[in-house]
Short mmCIF file of C-alpha atoms in Angstrom, two decimals:
data_model
loop_
_atom_site.label_atom_id
_atom_site.label_comp_id
_atom_site.label_asym_id
_atom_site.label_seq_id
_atom_site.Cartn_x
_atom_site.Cartn_y
_atom_site.Cartn_z
CA MET A 53 17.31 -116.25 115.25
CA LYS A 54 20.83 -114.79 115.70
CA THR A 55 19.65 -111.45 114.34
CA LEU A 56 16.72 -111.40 116.76
CA LYS A 57 19.03 -112.23 119.67
CA LYS A 58 21.52 -109.52 118.65
CA SER A 59 18.70 -107.00 118.25
CA GLY A 60 17.38 -107.88 121.71
CA ILE A 61 20.81 -107.49 123.28
CA LEU A 62 21.32 -104.15 121.50
CA LEU A 63 17.93 -102.86 122.70
CA LEU A 64 18.74 -103.99 126.25
CA ILE A 65 22.09 -102.16 126.15
CA ILE A 66 20.43 -98.98 124.83
CA PHE A 67 17.74 -99.19 127.54
CA LEU A 68 20.33 -99.76 130.29
CA ALA A 69 22.42 -96.83 129.02
CA PHE A 70 19.30 -94.64 129.03
CA VAL A 71 18.45 -95.60 132.62
CA ALA A 72 22.11 -95.19 133.66
CA LEU A 73 21.87 -91.51 132.66
CA GLY A 74 19.28 -91.13 135.42
CA LEU A 75 21.71 -92.49 137.98
CA PHE A 76 24.14 -89.63 137.32
CA LEU A 77 21.89 -86.74 136.29
CA ASN A 78 19.63 -85.84 139.19
CA LYS A 79 17.87 -82.68 138.11
CA GLN A 80 17.49 -80.18 135.33
CA GLU A 81 17.67 -76.47 136.14
CA TYR A 82 16.93 -73.29 134.22
CA GLN A 83 16.08 -69.64 134.85
CA LEU A 84 13.64 -67.22 133.22
CA GLU A 85 13.00 -63.51 133.74
CA THR A 86 10.29 -61.04 132.82
CA GLU A 87 9.58 -57.35 133.40
CA ILE A 88 6.05 -56.29 134.28
CA ASN A 89 4.84 -52.70 134.06
CA ARG A 90 3.24 -52.71 137.52
CA PRO A 91 4.48 -52.05 141.06
CA VAL A 92 5.93 -55.01 142.97
CA GLU A 93 3.06 -55.02 145.48
CA GLU A 94 0.47 -55.40 142.72
CA VAL A 95 2.43 -58.04 140.84
CA PHE A 96 2.99 -60.10 143.99
CA GLN A 97 -0.69 -59.79 144.95
CA LEU A 98 -1.89 -60.89 141.49
CA PHE A 99 0.65 -63.73 141.35
CA ASN A 100 -0.67 -65.09 144.64
CA ASP A 101 -4.40 -64.64 143.93
CA HIS A 102 -5.52 -68.28 143.85
CA ASN A 103 -9.04 -67.29 142.78
CA ARG A 104 -7.68 -65.82 139.53
CA LEU A 105 -4.99 -68.43 138.84
CA SER A 106 -6.87 -70.03 135.93
CA GLU A 107 -7.04 -66.64 134.15
CA TRP A 108 -3.36 -66.94 133.26
CA LEU A 109 -2.62 -70.61 133.96
CA THR A 110 -5.34 -71.89 131.65
CA GLU A 111 -4.41 -75.54 132.27
CA VAL A 112 -5.49 -75.24 135.92
CA LYS A 113 -8.95 -76.75 136.23
CA SER A 114 -9.19 -76.57 140.01
CA PHE A 115 -7.19 -75.28 142.95
CA GLU A 116 -7.99 -76.23 146.51
CA SER A 117 -6.34 -75.79 149.85
CA ILE A 118 -5.24 -78.94 151.69
CA THR A 119 -3.68 -77.10 154.66
CA GLU A 120 -2.74 -73.49 155.19
CA THR A 121 -0.38 -72.10 157.78
CA GLU A 122 -0.42 -68.63 159.29
CA ASP A 123 2.97 -67.66 157.86
CA LYS A 124 2.15 -69.47 154.58
CA VAL A 125 5.31 -71.64 154.60
CA GLY A 126 4.24 -75.28 154.74
CA SER A 127 0.82 -74.61 153.20
CA LYS A 128 -0.30 -77.35 150.80
CA TYR A 129 -2.61 -77.13 147.81
CA LYS A 130 -4.05 -79.57 145.29
CA LEU A 131 -4.19 -78.49 141.67
CA MET A 132 -5.92 -80.38 138.88
CA ILE A 133 -4.15 -79.66 135.59
CA ASP A 134 -5.33 -80.43 132.06
CA ASN A 135 -2.31 -81.94 130.31
CA ASP A 136 -3.46 -82.33 126.69
CA GLY A 137 -6.83 -83.73 127.72
CA LYS A 138 -5.52 -85.84 130.60
CA ILE A 139 -6.24 -84.50 134.09
CA VAL A 140 -3.16 -84.64 136.34
CA GLU A 141 -3.09 -83.96 140.08
CA LEU A 142 -0.29 -81.74 141.39
CA ILE A 143 0.42 -81.22 145.06
CA GLU A 144 1.99 -77.84 145.77
CA THR A 145 3.82 -77.10 149.01
CA LEU A 146 4.86 -73.54 149.76
CA THR A 147 8.45 -73.80 151.00
CA GLY A 148 9.37 -70.11 151.15
CA TYR A 149 7.43 -66.88 151.38
CA LYS A 150 8.45 -63.27 151.92
CA GLU A 151 5.72 -60.82 151.01
CA ASN A 152 6.45 -58.73 147.90
CA GLU A 153 9.91 -60.32 147.58
CA MET A 154 10.03 -64.09 147.20
CA LEU A 155 7.99 -67.25 146.76
CA LYS A 156 9.23 -70.87 146.72
CA MET A 157 7.08 -73.84 145.76
CA ASP A 158 7.55 -77.58 145.55
CA PHE A 159 5.29 -79.53 143.17
CA THR A 160 4.85 -83.30 143.20
CA ALA A 161 3.04 -85.30 140.53
CA GLY A 162 3.64 -88.94 139.70
CA TRP A 163 7.28 -89.36 138.71
CA MET A 164 8.10 -85.67 138.99
CA HIS A 165 9.30 -83.22 141.61
CA LYS A 166 9.47 -79.61 140.47
CA TYR A 167 10.81 -76.69 142.45
CA ASN A 168 9.96 -73.09 141.55
CA HIS A 169 11.65 -70.07 143.14
CA PHE A 170 10.30 -66.65 142.21
CA THR A 171 11.99 -63.39 143.20
CA PHE A 172 10.14 -60.08 142.78
CA GLU A 173 12.35 -57.01 142.40
CA LYS A 174 11.57 -53.36 141.82
CA SER A 175 12.76 -52.25 138.37
CA ASP A 176 12.67 -49.08 136.27
CA ASN A 177 9.57 -50.40 134.47
CA GLY A 178 7.83 -51.73 137.59
CA THR A 179 8.68 -55.29 138.59
CA LYS A 180 11.24 -57.82 137.51
CA ILE A 181 10.39 -61.47 138.21
CA ILE A 182 13.34 -63.85 138.30
CA ALA A 183 12.09 -67.43 138.10
CA LYS A 184 14.39 -70.35 138.89
CA TYR A 185 13.15 -73.85 138.12
CA SER A 186 14.44 -77.29 138.99
CA ILE A 187 12.90 -80.57 137.82
CA GLU A 188 13.83 -84.07 138.84
CA GLY A 189 12.37 -87.49 138.37
CA THR A 190 11.60 -89.74 141.32
CA ASN A 191 13.44 -92.70 139.78
CA PRO A 192 16.37 -93.22 137.34
CA PHE A 193 14.06 -93.82 134.36
CA ALA A 194 12.13 -90.57 135.00
CA ARG A 195 15.36 -88.59 135.54
CA SER A 196 16.64 -89.86 132.18
CA LEU A 197 13.34 -89.07 130.51
CA PHE A 198 13.20 -85.52 131.92
CA LEU A 199 16.72 -84.89 130.59
CA PHE A 200 15.22 -85.03 127.09
CA PHE A 201 12.16 -82.93 128.02
CA THR A 202 13.89 -80.04 129.80
CA LYS A 203 13.39 -77.79 126.76
CA THR A 204 9.66 -78.61 126.81
CA PHE A 205 9.37 -77.76 130.51
CA GLN A 206 11.26 -74.52 129.87
CA GLU A 207 8.91 -73.58 127.01
CA ILE A 208 5.85 -74.27 129.18
CA ASP A 209 7.21 -72.15 132.04
CA SER A 210 8.19 -69.36 129.63
CA THR A 211 4.67 -69.37 128.18
CA ASN A 212 3.15 -69.28 131.68
CA LEU A 213 5.36 -66.36 132.72
CA SER A 214 4.44 -64.52 129.51
CA ARG A 215 0.74 -65.17 130.14
CA PHE A 216 1.11 -63.83 133.67
CA LYS A 217 2.81 -60.67 132.35
CA THR A 218 -0.08 -60.10 129.90
CA PHE A 219 -2.65 -60.82 132.62
CA ALA A 220 -1.01 -58.50 135.17
CA GLU A 221 -0.54 -55.61 132.75
CA LYS A 222 -4.20 -55.75 131.65
CA GLN A 223 -5.48 -55.29 135.21
CA PRO A 224 -6.71 -51.93 136.43
CA ILE A 225 -4.25 -50.19 138.71
CA LEU A 226 -4.79 -51.54 142.21
CA ILE A 227 -2.26 -49.55 144.17
CA ALA A 228 -1.78 -45.88 143.37
CA PRO A 229 1.86 -45.06 142.76
CA THR A 230 3.39 -42.96 145.48
CA THR A 231 5.40 -39.90 144.72
CA GLU A 232 7.96 -38.58 147.10
CA ILE A 233 7.59 -34.94 148.06
CA GLU A 234 10.64 -33.01 149.04
CA ILE A 235 10.01 -30.60 151.88
CA VAL A 236 12.09 -27.45 151.63
CA ASN A 237 12.46 -25.18 154.66
#
């Protein structure tokens, strides 16, 4: 009986220490980058084409508009995601938008809030996407849990960015490159 009591107390201490991590560690952050051999305008257009989202985000089973605003900021969408056979609902809110330059999104699902910030920059090869991610749980237990799954989230986002790169580079050229002509008098 003493062994059982000691084991119970030890498990309780371990559980409380685990939850205590969530009281001090609010969110996990990481950054990814990719270069895409396409002009910024094309990359931005493809990235924001909701009708083709499932071509590179294969987990997306449906995407529907809840509300859309004229300037896009504040628009809300509902995504149904296949998470290893379990369908999960994500609510996306567009929190920042500057055409051909920047996109910010806030995702909410169950115990998770995820913030994505994408910057689109012209590069020598076409477009550089800088993706900043932040994930936090909605309670101390979830925050502690996500601490141990940050690497998994990072791998998923890296795979998604890589899939987008492949998708974008396979598309026919949408916008003809412009060449500057120097006029000599």
